[in-house]
Short mmCIF file of C-alpha atoms in Angstrom, two decimals:
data_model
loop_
_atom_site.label_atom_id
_atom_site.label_comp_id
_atom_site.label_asym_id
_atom_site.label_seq_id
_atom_site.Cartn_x
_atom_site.Cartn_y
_atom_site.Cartn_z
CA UNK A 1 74.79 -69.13 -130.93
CA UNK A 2 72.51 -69.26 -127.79
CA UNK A 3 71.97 -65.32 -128.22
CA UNK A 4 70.05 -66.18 -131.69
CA UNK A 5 67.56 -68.13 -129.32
CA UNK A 6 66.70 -65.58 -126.96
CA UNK A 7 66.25 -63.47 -130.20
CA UNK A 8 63.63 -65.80 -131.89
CA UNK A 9 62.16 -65.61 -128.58
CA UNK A 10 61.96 -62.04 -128.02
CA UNK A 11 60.92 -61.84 -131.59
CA UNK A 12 57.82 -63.94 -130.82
CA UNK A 13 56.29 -60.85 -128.80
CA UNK A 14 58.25 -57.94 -130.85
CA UNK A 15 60.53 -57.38 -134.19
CA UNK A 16 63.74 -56.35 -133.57
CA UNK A 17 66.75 -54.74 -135.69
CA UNK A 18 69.99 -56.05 -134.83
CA UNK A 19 71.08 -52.97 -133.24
CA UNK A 20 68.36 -52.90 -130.80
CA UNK A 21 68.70 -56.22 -129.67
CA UNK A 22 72.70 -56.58 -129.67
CA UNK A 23 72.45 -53.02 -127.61
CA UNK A 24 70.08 -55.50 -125.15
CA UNK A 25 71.70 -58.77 -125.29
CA UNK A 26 74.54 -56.25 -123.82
CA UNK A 27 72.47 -56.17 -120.42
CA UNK A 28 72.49 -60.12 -119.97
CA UNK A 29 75.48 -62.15 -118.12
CA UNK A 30 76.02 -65.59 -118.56
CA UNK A 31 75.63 -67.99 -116.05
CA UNK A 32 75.78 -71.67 -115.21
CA UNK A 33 74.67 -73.90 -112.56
CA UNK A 34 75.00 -77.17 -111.56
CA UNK A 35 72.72 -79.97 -110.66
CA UNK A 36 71.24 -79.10 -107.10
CA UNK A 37 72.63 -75.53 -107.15
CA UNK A 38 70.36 -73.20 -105.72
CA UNK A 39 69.63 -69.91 -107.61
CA UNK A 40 67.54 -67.89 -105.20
CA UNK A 41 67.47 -68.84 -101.31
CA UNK A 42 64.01 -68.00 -99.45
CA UNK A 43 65.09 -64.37 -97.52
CA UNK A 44 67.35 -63.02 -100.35
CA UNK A 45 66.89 -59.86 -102.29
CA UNK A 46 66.33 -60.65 -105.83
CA UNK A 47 68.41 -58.85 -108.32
CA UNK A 48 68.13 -60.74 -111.45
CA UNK A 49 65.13 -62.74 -113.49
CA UNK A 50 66.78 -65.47 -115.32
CA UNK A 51 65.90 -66.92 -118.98
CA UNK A 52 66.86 -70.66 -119.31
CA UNK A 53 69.22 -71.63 -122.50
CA UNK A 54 70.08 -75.10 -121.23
CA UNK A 55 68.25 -77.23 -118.39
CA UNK A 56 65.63 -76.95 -116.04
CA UNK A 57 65.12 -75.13 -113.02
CA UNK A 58 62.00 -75.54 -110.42
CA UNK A 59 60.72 -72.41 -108.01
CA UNK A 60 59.16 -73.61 -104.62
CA UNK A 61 57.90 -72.86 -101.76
CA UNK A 62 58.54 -74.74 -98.36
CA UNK A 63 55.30 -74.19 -95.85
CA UNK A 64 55.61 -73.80 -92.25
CA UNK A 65 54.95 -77.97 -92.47
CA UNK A 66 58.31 -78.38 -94.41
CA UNK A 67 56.07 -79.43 -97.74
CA UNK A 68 57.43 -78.29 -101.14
CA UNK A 69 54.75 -76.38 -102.92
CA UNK A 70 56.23 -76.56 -106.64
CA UNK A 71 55.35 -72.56 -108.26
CA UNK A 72 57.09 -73.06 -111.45
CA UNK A 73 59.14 -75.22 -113.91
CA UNK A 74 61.45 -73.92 -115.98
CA UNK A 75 62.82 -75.56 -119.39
CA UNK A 76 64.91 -74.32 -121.97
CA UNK A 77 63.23 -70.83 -123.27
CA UNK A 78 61.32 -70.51 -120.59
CA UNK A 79 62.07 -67.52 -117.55
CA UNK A 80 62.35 -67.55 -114.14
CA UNK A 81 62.90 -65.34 -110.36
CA UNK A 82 60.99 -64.39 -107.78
CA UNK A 83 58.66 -61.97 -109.77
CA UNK A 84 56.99 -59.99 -106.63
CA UNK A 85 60.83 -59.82 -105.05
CA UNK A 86 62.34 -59.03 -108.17
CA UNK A 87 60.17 -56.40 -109.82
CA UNK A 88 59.33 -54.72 -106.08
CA UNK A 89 63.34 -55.54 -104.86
CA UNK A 90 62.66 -57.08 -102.15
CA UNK A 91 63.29 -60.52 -100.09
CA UNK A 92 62.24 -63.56 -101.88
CA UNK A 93 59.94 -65.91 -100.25
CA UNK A 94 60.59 -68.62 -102.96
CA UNK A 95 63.77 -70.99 -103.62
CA UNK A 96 64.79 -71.78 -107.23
CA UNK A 97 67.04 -74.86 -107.80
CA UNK A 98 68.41 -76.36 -110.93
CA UNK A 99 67.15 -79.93 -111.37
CA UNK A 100 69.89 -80.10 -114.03
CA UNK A 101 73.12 -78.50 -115.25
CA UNK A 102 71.97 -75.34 -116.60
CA UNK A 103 72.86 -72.55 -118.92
CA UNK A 104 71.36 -69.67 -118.15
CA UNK A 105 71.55 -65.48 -119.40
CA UNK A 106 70.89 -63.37 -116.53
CA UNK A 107 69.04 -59.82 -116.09
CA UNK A 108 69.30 -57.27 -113.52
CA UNK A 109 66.34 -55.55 -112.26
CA UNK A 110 68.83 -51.89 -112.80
CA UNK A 111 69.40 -53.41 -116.76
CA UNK A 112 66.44 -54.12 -117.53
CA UNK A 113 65.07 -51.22 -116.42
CA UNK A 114 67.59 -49.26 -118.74
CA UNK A 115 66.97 -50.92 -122.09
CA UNK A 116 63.13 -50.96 -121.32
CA UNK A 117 64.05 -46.94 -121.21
CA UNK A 118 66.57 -46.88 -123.67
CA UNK A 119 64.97 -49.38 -126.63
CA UNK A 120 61.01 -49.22 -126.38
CA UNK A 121 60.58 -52.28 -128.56
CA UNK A 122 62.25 -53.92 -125.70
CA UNK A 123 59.81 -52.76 -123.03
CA UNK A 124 57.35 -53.90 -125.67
CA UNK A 125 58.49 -57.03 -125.41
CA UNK A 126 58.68 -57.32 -121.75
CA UNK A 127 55.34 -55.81 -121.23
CA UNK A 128 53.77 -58.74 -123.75
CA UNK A 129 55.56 -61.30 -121.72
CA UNK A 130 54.40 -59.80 -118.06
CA UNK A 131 50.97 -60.49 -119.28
CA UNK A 132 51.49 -64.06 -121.22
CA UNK A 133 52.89 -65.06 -118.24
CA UNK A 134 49.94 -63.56 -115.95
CA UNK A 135 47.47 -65.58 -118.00
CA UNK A 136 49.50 -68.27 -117.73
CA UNK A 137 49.63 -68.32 -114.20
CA UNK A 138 45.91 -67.37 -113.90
CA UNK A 139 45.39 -70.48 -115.94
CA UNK A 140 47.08 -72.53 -113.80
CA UNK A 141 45.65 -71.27 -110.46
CA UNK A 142 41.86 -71.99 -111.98
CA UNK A 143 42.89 -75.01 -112.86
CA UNK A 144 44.39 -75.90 -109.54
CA UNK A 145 41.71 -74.80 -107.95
CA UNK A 146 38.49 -76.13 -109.93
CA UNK A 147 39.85 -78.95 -112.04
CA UNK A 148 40.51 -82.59 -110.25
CA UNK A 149 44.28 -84.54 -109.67
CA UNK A 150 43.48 -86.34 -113.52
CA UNK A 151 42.78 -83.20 -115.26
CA UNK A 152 45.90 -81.26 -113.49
CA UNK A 153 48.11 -83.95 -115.01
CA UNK A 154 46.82 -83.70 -118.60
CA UNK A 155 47.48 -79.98 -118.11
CA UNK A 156 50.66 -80.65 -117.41
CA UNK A 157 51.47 -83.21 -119.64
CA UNK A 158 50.21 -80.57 -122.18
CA UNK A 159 52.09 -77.50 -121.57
CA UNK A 160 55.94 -79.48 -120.35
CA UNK A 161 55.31 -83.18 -122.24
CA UNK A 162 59.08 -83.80 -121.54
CA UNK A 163 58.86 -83.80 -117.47
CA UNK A 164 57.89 -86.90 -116.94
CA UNK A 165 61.74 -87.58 -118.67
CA UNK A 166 62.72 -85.47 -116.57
CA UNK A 167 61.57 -84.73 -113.45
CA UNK A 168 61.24 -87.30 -109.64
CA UNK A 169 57.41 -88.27 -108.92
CA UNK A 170 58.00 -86.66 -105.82
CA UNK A 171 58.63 -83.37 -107.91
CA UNK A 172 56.02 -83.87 -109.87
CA UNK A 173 53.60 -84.73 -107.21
CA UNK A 174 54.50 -81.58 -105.31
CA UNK A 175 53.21 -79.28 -108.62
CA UNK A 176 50.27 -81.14 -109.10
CA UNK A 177 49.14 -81.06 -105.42
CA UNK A 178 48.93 -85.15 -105.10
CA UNK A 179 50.38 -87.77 -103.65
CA UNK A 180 53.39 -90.19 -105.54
CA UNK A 181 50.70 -92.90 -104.98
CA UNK A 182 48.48 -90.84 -106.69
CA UNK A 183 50.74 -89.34 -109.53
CA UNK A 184 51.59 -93.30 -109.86
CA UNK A 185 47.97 -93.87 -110.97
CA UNK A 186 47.87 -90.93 -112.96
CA UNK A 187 50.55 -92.19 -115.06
CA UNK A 188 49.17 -95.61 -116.19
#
């Protein structure tokens, strides 16, 4: 059953007959994870990306301070790796932890490389999601940059309205770039 919603998903960027994508949903692995459960570990090579069925998953990075710089959040239909470690195979700088039990289908770099090949409607699809999720991140770097701590929150109340459900303040805080005192405020 969770295959059909990685199909409605892929189907948002490209149409697919069921051959093509039951010859890709071949490719993926199943995997699970519990609360706390790291993913990816700052240092390791990245083999996989990762597309979220059940739960949430957060990518950081820890400064040279020990502060958690929050990169990405990661809710059901949603992807996630190290993208500069995966796609260039190298060692990841980030560390992605499940802030919940999670389901997730997994992706090797070698697999997805061979249905890309194999199926172009699949390296369609890929290609639309590279750049949907460059924009996004764009997005989100301007507004980090340019827009103040109330306007980062609205953004992000916009885009994941369930966080605040389901994610700490400290968590929260980190992403936005504030304080808990501050992300307190924010929330009245």
């Amino acid at each position: 059953m969770d295959h059909q919603a990685l199909r409605q998903h892929m189907e948002c960027f490209t149409a697919l007959t069921d051959e093509q994508f039951d010859k890709a949903f071949s490719a993926f692995k199943r995997k699970s994870l519990k609360k706390h459960q790291v993913l990816i570990r700052e240092g390791d090579y990245v083999q996989n990306t990762y597309w979220v069925i059940k739960g949430l998953l957060v990518s950081k990075f820890i400064d040279d301070q020990g502060s958690e710089i929050i990169i990405q959040f990661a809710v059901e239909n949603c992807w996630i790796t190290d993208q500069n470690a995966f796609y260039n195979q190298e060692k990841s700088i980030f560390r992605v932890i499940a802030l919940e039990d999670s389901d997730l289908y997994s992706l090797s770099w070698q697999m997805r490389e061979n249905i890309c090949r194999k199926i172009p409607e699949i390296g369609h699809f890929f290609l639309k999601k590279a750049n949907d999720s460059f924009v996004k991140q764009q997005k989100r770097l301007l507004t980090y940059l340019t827009a103040d701590a109330r306007e980062r929150f609205d953004v992000l109340i916009k885009e994941y309205p369930q966080l605040l459900q389901r994610v700490s303040k400290k968590t929260l805080a980190a992403y936005l770039g504030v304080s808990r005192e501050t992300l307190s405020r924010l929330q009245k």
